[in-house]
Amino acid sequence: MSDTTGSGAAPVGPASPADVSDLAALDASALAAKLAAGEVSSVEATEAALARIAQVDGGEGGIHAFLHLAERARETAAAIDARRAAGEQLGPLAGVPVAIKDVLCTLDMPSTAGSRILEGWVPPYDATVVARLRTAGLVPLGKTNMDEFAMGSSTEHSAYGPTRNPWDTDRIPGGSGGGSAAALAAFEAPLALGSDTGGSIRQPAAVTGTVGMKPTYGGVSRYGAIALASSLDQVGPVTRTVLDAGLLHDVIGGHDPRDSTSIPEAWPSFAEAARAGQREGALAGLKVGVIRELGGGSAAEGAEQGFQAGVLQRFHEALDLMQTAGAEIVEVSAPSFEYAIAAYYLILPAEASSNLAKFDSVRFGMRVDVPGGTVEDVMAATREAGFGPEVKRRVILGTYALSAGYYDAYYGSAQKVRTLIQRDYDAAFAKVDVLATPSAPTTAFRIGEKVDDPLAMYLNDLTTIPANLAGVPGISIPSGLAPEDGLPAGIQFMAPVREDARLYTVGAALEQLLVDSWGGPILGNAPTLG
Ligand code: GLN
């Protein structure tokens, strides 16, 4: 276990599990079992999470995973305890605290999407996923920090200051959902929600040693998720274990008539799929494709593609473990993936420029008055003051890419690349059951290292973007600590559209093999705490 906690900051998170109370350290499934057995109350679990937040989240050098805390978390927890005491049959995660990415609308808390332009804005409704959390009896703790409008890979583009990685507080926790991932890794919350447009669930999970799942496009409602790029956005779980992700996905997923892209068919239980992965022989006969263009070839090819040596090493060791357990590893090629980042950074800004047009100083949030000015002057002044540099960069790029005369050359070409990427997936899934890549090319980089270099930042999404372009599901689970820096690395699995359950089974099976090989979970060994 690495002992790098950064300079001057209080030791937190995985580096100092002894500081974490037993209750705050429990995985959601273990906590849920204790709640159901009456061994602990939801109020106690909520108090433990809030105490941990108070201990590590604030102040100079604090984690800063949270932008807002729920005022009524204790009352919510007490109400669940009362229902349980009255003998009511509650859902499997009832009483478990949960952190919510600030991109999701919440009736009782501000929803800023990390932007100044929405500072203090309290939505008039809950996102469907948030409403489902409440119905299932989960206890919202607060809203988590993120890159402004989910644009970024480090959480440094938040208008409210960066989140720090609990493994090393001088480093980024990934992005855009760094707050949710850091909250889990620092034991501030047992469950969190994220959103993933190009990797914002999976890459933060990878660099914090947690689990992140981007469902099939249309598998989880986007109603009330502040849109970045509507054809790419998906809401999903961020957790410490694959089973916890399955449990949370079961709560938030499924058809929502309020989202026109929501898939109407029923889904299997993802918690059951994860439990199936924990059974003997779950990987026998599974065909796993490694992608030559994404770390699946030789170490030299991987280095040329931008992968850190230790990340590749842990990736291949994980595959070896799977092979020992009966999986077959097959190399496949996805030649169009090379163009994924380029296509994404045309499609995303195009959709974002259109989605962000609604922040017009009239309908939502901030308004900068311009005495004697026209309505256009007020809009311009508001957007100038309310948006940060990355948002402006993308709005300008997207508006340009969509303008008459350039539409076919840029947006049109990018959409054709998108089709080619989908065909690469189809060809690969004709040969294999799942595809595997490292979840991100490197471990967590340092705060400040890439924030002024947009292209370097964009390259971090190398492995995650293709899944969004094709709408396929992807999960990231910890693959180990990279030997050169002692920081977490992740392995990603992808499956065909609607085969999310397969990812839970495969993820849980590998997780079990890895945890056994490490002698305990990567985020400290919970049972030995306290
Ligand atoms: N890092 C990517 C971007 O900046 C992905 C963001 C996301 O998934 N929301 O667009």
Coordinates of C-alpha atoms and ligand atoms in Angstrom, one line a residue:
M1 CA 0.0 0.0 0.0
S2 CA 1.4 3.4 -1.0
D3 CA 1.9 5.9 1.7
T4 CA 1.9 9.1 -0.4
T5 CA -0.5 11.5 1.1
G6 CA 0.8 14.7 -0.5
S7 CA 2.6 17.6 1.1
G8 CA 1.3 19.1 4.3
A9 CA -2.2 17.7 4.1
A10 CA -3.8 15.5 6.7
P11 CA -3.3 11.8 5.8
V12 CA -6.6 10.6 4.4
G13 CA -8.3 7.9 2.4
P14 CA -6.6 4.7 1.4
A15 CA -3.2 5.8 2.9
S16 CA -4.6 5.9 6.4
P17 CA -7.5 3.5 6.7
A18 CA -7.0 3.4 10.5
D19 CA -8.5 6.9 10.6
V20 CA -11.7 5.6 9.0
S21 CA -14.5 4.4 11.3
D22 CA -15.7 0.9 10.7
L23 CA -19.0 2.1 9.4
A24 CA -17.6 4.6 6.9
A25 CA -15.2 2.0 5.6
L26 CA -17.9 -0.6 4.8
D27 CA -18.9 -1.3 1.2
A28 CA -22.5 -0.6 0.4
S29 CA -23.5 -4.3 0.3
A30 CA -21.9 -5.0 3.7
L31 CA -23.6 -1.9 5.2
A32 CA -26.9 -2.8 3.6
A33 CA -26.7 -6.3 5.3
K34 CA -26.0 -4.7 8.7
L35 CA -28.9 -2.3 8.2
A36 CA -31.2 -5.2 7.2
A37 CA -30.1 -7.2 10.2
G38 CA -30.8 -4.3 12.5
E39 CA -27.1 -4.2 13.6
V40 CA -26.7 -0.5 12.7
S41 CA -29.1 2.2 11.8
S42 CA -29.2 4.5 8.8
V43 CA -28.7 7.4 11.1
E44 CA -25.5 5.9 12.4
A45 CA -24.2 5.1 8.9
T46 CA -25.1 8.7 7.8
E47 CA -23.4 10.2 10.8
A48 CA -20.3 8.1 10.1
A49 CA -20.2 9.4 6.5
L50 CA -20.8 13.0 7.6
A51 CA -18.1 12.7 10.3
R52 CA -15.6 11.5 7.7
I53 CA -16.6 14.3 5.3
A54 CA -16.0 16.8 8.2
Q55 CA -12.7 15.2 8.9
V56 CA -11.1 15.2 5.4
D57 CA -13.2 17.2 2.9
G58 CA -12.7 20.8 3.8
G59 CA -10.0 23.3 4.3
E60 CA -6.6 23.8 2.8
G61 CA -5.4 20.6 1.2
G62 CA -8.7 18.9 1.9
I63 CA -10.2 16.4 -0.6
H64 CA -13.0 18.8 -1.7
A65 CA -15.2 16.1 -3.1
F66 CA -18.4 17.9 -2.1
L67 CA -19.8 21.2 -3.4
H68 CA -23.0 21.1 -1.2
L69 CA -24.1 18.9 1.7
A70 CA -27.7 17.8 2.1
E71 CA -29.3 19.7 5.0
R72 CA -31.6 16.9 5.9
A73 CA -29.5 13.8 5.5
R74 CA -30.0 12.8 9.2
E75 CA -33.8 13.3 8.9
T76 CA -33.9 11.3 5.7
A77 CA -32.0 8.5 7.5
A78 CA -34.2 8.7 10.6
A79 CA -37.3 8.3 8.4
I80 CA -35.9 5.2 6.8
D81 CA -35.0 3.8 10.2
A82 CA -38.6 4.5 11.3
R83 CA -40.0 2.7 8.3
R84 CA -37.8 -0.3 8.9
A85 CA -38.7 -0.4 12.6
A86 CA -42.4 -0.4 11.5
G87 CA -41.8 -3.6 9.6
E88 CA -42.0 -2.1 6.2
Q89 CA -40.3 -4.2 3.4
L90 CA -37.5 -2.0 2.1
G91 CA -35.2 -2.2 -1.0
P92 CA -31.7 -3.7 -0.7
L93 CA -29.9 -0.3 -0.4
A94 CA -32.4 1.4 1.9
G95 CA -30.7 3.5 4.5
V96 CA -27.3 3.6 2.6
P97 CA -25.8 7.0 2.1
V98 CA -25.1 8.2 -1.5
A99 CA -23.2 11.1 -3.0
I100 CA -24.6 12.7 -6.2
K101 CA -22.6 14.3 -9.0
D102 CA -23.6 18.0 -9.2
V103 CA -24.7 17.5 -12.9
L104 CA -27.9 15.8 -11.6
C105 CA -30.9 18.0 -10.7
T106 CA -31.9 17.8 -7.0
L107 CA -35.0 19.5 -5.6
D108 CA -33.4 20.2 -2.2
M109 CA -29.8 21.1 -3.1
P110 CA -28.2 23.5 -5.6
S111 CA -27.2 21.9 -8.9
T112 CA -24.4 23.9 -10.5
A113 CA -22.7 21.3 -12.8
G114 CA -19.5 22.9 -11.5
S115 CA -20.3 26.2 -13.2
R116 CA -20.4 29.8 -11.9
I117 CA -23.3 30.4 -14.3
L118 CA -25.5 28.1 -12.2
E119 CA -24.2 29.1 -8.8
G120 CA -26.9 28.7 -6.2
W121 CA -29.5 27.4 -8.7
V122 CA -31.9 25.0 -7.1
P123 CA -33.9 23.0 -9.8
P124 CA -37.6 22.7 -9.7
Y125 CA -37.5 18.9 -10.0
D126 CA -35.4 15.8 -9.2
A127 CA -33.5 14.0 -12.0
T128 CA -35.2 10.6 -12.5
V129 CA -32.2 8.8 -11.1
V130 CA -32.3 11.0 -7.9
A131 CA -36.0 10.4 -7.5
R132 CA -35.3 6.6 -7.8
L133 CA -32.6 6.9 -5.1
R134 CA -35.2 8.5 -2.8
T135 CA -37.9 6.0 -3.6
A136 CA -35.4 3.2 -2.9
G137 CA -34.7 4.7 0.5
L138 CA -31.1 5.8 -0.1
V139 CA -29.8 8.8 1.8
P140 CA -28.4 11.6 -0.4
L141 CA -25.4 13.1 1.4
G142 CA -24.6 15.9 -1.0
K143 CA -23.5 17.0 -4.4
T144 CA -20.0 16.2 -5.7
N145 CA -17.5 18.4 -7.5
M146 CA -16.9 18.1 -11.2
D147 CA -15.3 19.8 -14.2
E148 CA -17.6 22.6 -15.4
F149 CA -20.5 21.0 -17.4
A150 CA -18.5 17.8 -17.3
M151 CA -15.8 19.1 -19.6
G152 CA -12.5 17.7 -18.4
S153 CA -10.5 14.8 -17.1
S154 CA -9.2 16.2 -13.8
T155 CA -11.9 18.2 -12.0
E156 CA -9.6 21.2 -12.3
H157 CA -12.1 22.9 -14.6
S158 CA -14.6 23.2 -11.8
A159 CA -15.4 26.8 -11.1
Y160 CA -15.2 25.9 -7.4
G161 CA -11.7 24.7 -7.2
P162 CA -10.2 21.2 -7.8
T163 CA -10.9 18.0 -6.0
R164 CA -7.8 16.2 -4.7
N165 CA -7.0 12.5 -5.1
P166 CA -7.0 10.7 -1.7
W167 CA -4.1 8.6 -2.8
D168 CA -1.9 11.7 -3.2
T169 CA -3.5 15.0 -2.6
D170 CA -1.2 16.8 -5.0
R171 CA -2.8 14.8 -7.8
I172 CA -6.0 14.9 -9.7
P173 CA -8.8 12.4 -9.0
G174 CA -9.7 12.2 -12.7
G175 CA -12.7 13.9 -14.3
S176 CA -15.1 15.1 -14.9
G177 CA -16.6 13.2 -12.0
G178 CA -13.5 13.5 -9.7
G179 CA -15.7 14.4 -6.7
S180 CA -17.7 11.2 -6.8
A181 CA -14.7 9.0 -7.2
A182 CA -12.7 10.8 -4.5
A183 CA -15.6 10.7 -2.1
L184 CA -15.5 6.9 -2.4
A185 CA -11.7 6.5 -2.2
A186 CA -11.6 8.8 0.9
F187 CA -14.4 6.8 2.6
E188 CA -16.7 9.8 2.6
A189 CA -19.5 7.9 1.0
P190 CA -20.1 4.2 0.2
L191 CA -21.9 4.9 -3.1
A192 CA -22.0 7.7 -5.7
L193 CA -23.6 8.6 -9.0
G194 CA -21.6 9.9 -11.9
S195 CA -22.1 10.8 -15.6
D196 CA -20.0 9.6 -18.5
T197 CA -19.9 11.4 -21.8
G198 CA -16.4 10.4 -22.8
G199 CA -15.1 8.6 -19.7
S200 CA -16.1 10.8 -16.7
I201 CA -17.2 7.7 -14.7
R202 CA -14.5 5.3 -15.7
Q203 CA -11.4 7.4 -15.8
P204 CA -11.9 8.8 -12.3
A205 CA -12.6 5.3 -11.0
A206 CA -9.4 4.1 -12.6
V207 CA -7.2 6.8 -11.0
T208 CA -8.7 6.5 -7.5
G209 CA -8.9 2.7 -7.2
T210 CA -12.7 2.5 -7.4
V211 CA -15.3 1.0 -9.7
G212 CA -17.2 2.9 -12.3
M213 CA -19.8 1.7 -14.8
K214 CA -21.1 3.5 -17.9
P215 CA -24.3 1.7 -18.9
T216 CA -25.5 1.1 -22.4
Y217 CA -26.7 4.4 -23.9
G218 CA -30.4 4.6 -23.0
G219 CA -30.1 2.2 -20.1
V220 CA -30.3 4.9 -17.4
S221 CA -32.5 7.9 -17.7
R222 CA -30.9 11.3 -18.6
Y223 CA -34.0 13.2 -17.5
G224 CA -32.7 15.9 -15.1
A225 CA -29.1 15.3 -16.0
I226 CA -27.7 18.7 -17.1
A227 CA -26.8 17.8 -20.7
L228 CA -23.3 18.0 -22.1
A229 CA -23.6 16.0 -25.3
S230 CA -26.9 14.3 -25.5
S231 CA -26.0 11.5 -27.8
L232 CA -23.1 10.5 -25.6
D233 CA -24.2 11.2 -22.0
Q234 CA -25.0 8.4 -19.6
V235 CA -25.5 8.4 -15.9
G236 CA -24.1 5.5 -13.9
P237 CA -22.8 4.1 -10.6
V238 CA -19.4 4.9 -8.9
T239 CA -18.6 2.5 -6.1
R240 CA -15.9 0.5 -4.3
T241 CA -17.0 -2.9 -5.5
V242 CA -18.6 -4.4 -8.6
L243 CA -21.5 -5.8 -6.6
D244 CA -22.2 -2.3 -5.2
A245 CA -22.3 -0.9 -8.7
G246 CA -24.8 -3.6 -9.7
L247 CA -27.0 -2.9 -6.7
L248 CA -27.0 0.8 -7.5
H249 CA -27.6 0.3 -11.2
D250 CA -30.6 -1.9 -10.3
V251 CA -32.0 1.2 -8.4
I252 CA -31.4 3.9 -11.0
G253 CA -31.7 1.9 -14.3
G254 CA -34.6 1.0 -16.5
H255 CA -37.1 2.7 -18.7
D256 CA -38.1 6.3 -18.1
P257 CA -40.9 7.7 -20.3
R258 CA -39.5 11.2 -19.6
D259 CA -36.3 10.4 -21.6
S260 CA -37.1 9.7 -25.3
T261 CA -33.8 7.8 -25.7
S262 CA -34.5 5.5 -22.8
I263 CA -34.6 1.8 -23.8
P264 CA -38.1 0.4 -23.1
E265 CA -37.2 -3.3 -22.7
A266 CA -36.7 -4.8 -19.2
W267 CA -33.2 -5.4 -17.8
P268 CA -31.9 -8.3 -15.7
S269 CA -30.7 -7.7 -12.2
F270 CA -27.2 -6.4 -12.3
A271 CA -26.6 -7.3 -8.7
E272 CA -27.5 -10.9 -9.6
A273 CA -25.1 -10.7 -12.5
A274 CA -22.3 -9.5 -10.2
R275 CA -23.1 -12.4 -7.7
A276 CA -22.9 -14.8 -10.6
G277 CA -19.3 -13.5 -11.3
Q278 CA -18.4 -14.4 -7.7
R279 CA -19.2 -18.1 -8.3
E280 CA -16.6 -20.7 -9.2
G281 CA -16.0 -21.1 -12.9
A282 CA -17.6 -17.7 -13.9
L283 CA -14.8 -17.0 -16.4
A284 CA -14.5 -20.5 -18.0
G285 CA -14.8 -20.3 -21.7
L286 CA -15.1 -16.5 -21.8
K287 CA -13.6 -14.9 -24.8
V288 CA -11.8 -11.7 -24.0
G289 CA -10.6 -9.4 -26.8
V290 CA -7.6 -7.2 -26.3
I291 CA -7.5 -4.3 -28.8
R292 CA -4.2 -4.0 -30.6
E293 CA -4.7 -0.2 -31.0
L294 CA -5.5 0.2 -27.3
G295 CA -2.8 -1.5 -25.2
G296 CA -3.4 -5.0 -26.5
G297 CA -0.2 -5.4 -28.5
S298 CA 3.4 -5.4 -27.4
A299 CA 4.8 -3.3 -24.6
A300 CA 6.6 -1.1 -27.2
E301 CA 3.4 -0.6 -29.2
G302 CA 1.6 0.3 -25.9
A303 CA 4.2 2.8 -25.0
E304 CA 3.9 4.4 -28.4
Q305 CA 0.1 4.7 -27.9
G306 CA 0.8 6.7 -24.8
F307 CA 0.3 4.0 -22.1
Q308 CA 2.4 4.2 -18.9
A309 CA 4.4 1.0 -18.5
G310 CA 3.1 0.1 -15.0
V311 CA -0.5 0.6 -16.2
L312 CA 0.1 -1.9 -19.1
Q313 CA 1.9 -4.3 -16.8
R314 CA -1.1 -4.5 -14.3
F315 CA -3.5 -4.8 -17.3
H316 CA -1.6 -7.8 -18.7
E317 CA -1.3 -9.4 -15.3
A318 CA -5.0 -9.1 -14.8
L319 CA -5.6 -10.8 -18.2
D320 CA -3.2 -13.6 -17.2
L321 CA -5.3 -14.2 -14.0
M322 CA -8.4 -14.4 -16.2
Q323 CA -6.7 -16.9 -18.5
T324 CA -5.7 -19.0 -15.5
A325 CA -9.4 -19.0 -14.5
G326 CA -10.4 -20.4 -17.9
A327 CA -10.8 -17.3 -20.1
E328 CA -9.4 -17.2 -23.6
I329 CA -7.5 -14.0 -24.5
V330 CA -7.8 -13.0 -28.2
E331 CA -6.2 -10.1 -30.0
V332 CA -8.5 -8.0 -32.1
S333 CA -8.0 -4.9 -34.2
A334 CA -10.2 -1.8 -34.2
P335 CA -8.5 0.4 -36.8
S336 CA -11.0 3.3 -36.6
F337 CA -10.5 3.8 -32.8
E338 CA -7.4 5.9 -33.8
Y339 CA -9.8 8.6 -34.9
A340 CA -12.1 8.4 -31.9
I341 CA -10.7 11.4 -30.0
A342 CA -10.8 13.6 -33.1
A343 CA -14.4 12.7 -33.9
Y344 CA -15.4 13.1 -30.2
Y345 CA -14.0 16.6 -30.0
L346 CA -16.1 17.6 -32.9
I347 CA -19.3 15.8 -32.0
L348 CA -19.1 16.8 -28.3
P349 CA -18.5 20.5 -28.8
A350 CA -21.2 20.6 -31.5
E351 CA -23.8 19.1 -29.2
A352 CA -22.5 21.1 -26.2
S353 CA -22.7 24.4 -28.0
S354 CA -26.3 23.8 -28.7
N355 CA -27.1 22.4 -25.2
L356 CA -25.4 25.3 -23.5
A357 CA -27.3 27.9 -25.5
K358 CA -30.0 27.8 -22.9
F359 CA -27.8 29.6 -20.4
D360 CA -28.9 32.9 -21.7
S361 CA -29.2 35.0 -18.5
V362 CA -33.0 34.8 -18.8
R363 CA -34.0 31.2 -17.9
F364 CA -31.4 29.9 -15.5
G365 CA -29.0 31.1 -12.9
M366 CA -26.7 34.1 -13.3
R367 CA -27.5 37.4 -14.9
V368 CA -25.0 40.2 -15.3
D369 CA -26.7 43.5 -15.7
V370 CA -25.5 45.9 -18.4
P371 CA -27.0 49.3 -17.7
G372 CA -28.5 50.6 -21.0
G373 CA -27.5 47.5 -22.8
T374 CA -29.6 45.3 -25.1
V375 CA -30.6 41.8 -24.2
E376 CA -27.7 40.5 -26.3
D377 CA -25.3 42.6 -24.3
V378 CA -26.7 41.0 -21.1
M379 CA -26.4 37.5 -22.5
A380 CA -22.9 38.1 -23.7
A381 CA -21.8 39.7 -20.4
T382 CA -23.4 36.8 -18.4
R383 CA -21.8 34.1 -20.5
E384 CA -18.5 35.9 -20.4
A385 CA -18.6 36.0 -16.6
G386 CA -20.4 32.7 -16.0
F387 CA -18.4 30.2 -18.2
G388 CA -14.8 29.2 -17.7
P389 CA -12.2 28.9 -20.4
E390 CA -12.7 25.2 -21.3
V391 CA -16.5 25.8 -21.7
K392 CA -15.8 28.8 -23.9
R393 CA -13.3 26.9 -25.9
R394 CA -15.8 24.1 -26.7
V395 CA -18.7 26.4 -27.4
I396 CA -16.6 28.3 -29.9
L397 CA -15.3 25.1 -31.5
G398 CA -18.8 23.5 -31.6
T399 CA -20.4 26.6 -33.1
Y400 CA -17.7 26.7 -35.8
A401 CA -18.0 23.0 -36.6
L402 CA -21.8 23.4 -37.0
S403 CA -21.7 26.6 -39.1
A404 CA -22.8 26.6 -42.7
G405 CA -20.0 25.7 -45.0
Y406 CA -18.1 23.7 -42.4
Y407 CA -20.9 21.4 -41.2
D408 CA -20.1 18.5 -43.7
A409 CA -16.4 18.9 -43.4
Y410 CA -16.3 18.6 -39.6
Y411 CA -19.5 17.4 -38.0
G412 CA -20.5 15.3 -41.0
S413 CA -17.0 13.6 -41.2
A414 CA -17.0 13.0 -37.4
Q415 CA -20.4 11.3 -37.7
K416 CA -19.0 9.0 -40.4
V417 CA -16.1 8.1 -38.2
R418 CA -18.6 7.3 -35.4
T419 CA -20.3 4.8 -37.8
L420 CA -16.9 3.2 -38.5
I421 CA -16.2 2.9 -34.8
Q422 CA -19.5 1.2 -34.3
R423 CA -18.6 -1.3 -37.1
D424 CA -15.3 -2.0 -35.5
Y425 CA -17.2 -2.9 -32.3
D426 CA -19.6 -5.1 -34.3
A427 CA -16.7 -6.9 -35.9
A428 CA -14.9 -7.4 -32.6
F429 CA -18.0 -8.7 -30.8
A430 CA -18.6 -11.2 -33.5
K431 CA -15.4 -12.8 -32.2
V432 CA -15.3 -12.1 -28.5
D433 CA -17.7 -11.8 -25.5
V434 CA -16.0 -8.7 -24.0
L435 CA -13.3 -6.3 -24.9
A436 CA -10.6 -5.2 -22.5
T437 CA -8.3 -2.2 -22.3
P438 CA -6.5 -0.3 -19.6
S439 CA -9.2 2.2 -18.3
A440 CA -6.9 5.2 -18.7
P441 CA -3.4 5.6 -20.3
T442 CA -1.8 6.7 -17.0
T443 CA -2.2 6.9 -13.3
A444 CA -3.3 10.2 -11.7
F445 CA -1.3 13.1 -12.9
R446 CA -0.3 16.1 -10.8
I447 CA -2.7 19.1 -10.2
G448 CA -1.6 21.8 -12.7
E449 CA 0.2 19.4 -15.0
K450 CA -2.2 19.5 -17.9
V451 CA -4.8 22.1 -17.1
D452 CA -3.4 24.6 -19.5
D453 CA -2.8 22.0 -22.3
P454 CA -6.2 21.0 -23.6
L455 CA -4.8 18.5 -26.1
A456 CA -2.8 16.6 -23.4
M457 CA -5.9 16.6 -21.2
Y458 CA -8.0 15.2 -24.1
L459 CA -5.6 12.3 -24.7
N460 CA -6.5 11.0 -21.3
D461 CA -9.8 9.8 -22.8
L462 CA -8.1 7.6 -25.4
T463 CA -9.6 4.3 -24.0
T464 CA -13.0 5.5 -22.8
I465 CA -14.3 7.6 -25.7
P466 CA -15.0 4.8 -28.2
A467 CA -17.7 3.3 -25.9
N468 CA -19.6 6.5 -25.8
L469 CA -19.4 7.0 -29.6
A470 CA -20.9 3.5 -30.0
G471 CA -23.3 3.5 -27.1
V472 CA -21.8 0.3 -25.7
P473 CA -21.4 -0.3 -21.9
G474 CA -18.1 -0.1 -20.2
I475 CA -16.9 -0.8 -16.6
S476 CA -13.6 0.1 -14.9
I477 CA -12.3 -1.9 -12.0
P478 CA -9.0 -1.5 -10.2
S479 CA -6.2 -3.6 -11.7
G480 CA -3.6 -2.8 -9.1
L481 CA -1.0 -0.2 -8.1
A482 CA 1.4 0.8 -10.9
P483 CA 4.9 -0.2 -9.7
E484 CA 6.6 3.0 -10.7
D485 CA 4.4 5.4 -8.6
G486 CA 2.3 3.2 -6.3
L487 CA -0.9 4.7 -7.7
P488 CA -4.1 2.9 -8.8
A489 CA -4.6 1.7 -12.4
G490 CA -7.8 0.4 -13.9
I491 CA -8.9 -2.3 -16.4
Q492 CA -11.9 -1.6 -18.6
F493 CA -14.3 -4.1 -20.0
M494 CA -16.8 -3.4 -22.8
A495 CA -19.7 -5.5 -24.0
P496 CA -22.2 -5.2 -26.8
V497 CA -25.2 -2.8 -26.4
R498 CA -27.6 -4.1 -23.7
E499 CA -25.1 -6.7 -22.4
D500 CA -24.4 -4.7 -19.3
A501 CA -25.0 -7.7 -17.1
R502 CA -22.1 -9.5 -18.7
L503 CA -19.8 -6.7 -17.5
Y504 CA -21.0 -7.2 -13.9
T505 CA -20.3 -10.9 -14.1
V506 CA -16.9 -10.5 -15.7
G507 CA -15.9 -7.5 -13.5
A508 CA -16.9 -9.3 -10.3
A509 CA -15.1 -12.4 -11.3
L510 CA -11.8 -10.6 -12.0
E511 CA -12.3 -8.4 -8.9
Q512 CA -12.4 -11.5 -6.8
L513 CA -9.3 -13.0 -8.3
L514 CA -7.4 -9.7 -7.9
V515 CA -8.5 -9.0 -4.3
D516 CA -7.5 -12.6 -3.4
S517 CA -4.1 -12.0 -5.0
W518 CA -3.6 -8.8 -3.1
G519 CA -4.9 -10.3 0.2
G520 CA -7.6 -7.6 0.4
P521 CA -9.3 -4.8 -1.4
I522 CA -7.1 -2.1 -2.9
L523 CA -8.7 0.7 -0.8
G524 CA -7.4 -0.7 2.5
N525 CA -8.6 -3.9 4.1
A526 CA -12.0 -2.9 5.6
P527 CA -12.4 -5.8 8.0
T528 CA -9.1 -4.9 9.8
L529 CA -10.1 -1.3 10.4
G530 CA -11.0 0.1 13.8
Ligands
GLN1 N1 -12.9 14.1 -20.3 C1 -13.9 14.0 -21.4 C2 -14.2 15.4 -21.8 O1 -13.6 16.3 -21.3 C3 -15.1 13.3 -20.9 C4 -16.0 14.1 -20.1 C5 -17.2 13.3 -19.7 O2 -17.3 12.1 -19.8 N2 -18.2 14.1 -19.2 O3 -15.1 15.6 -22.6

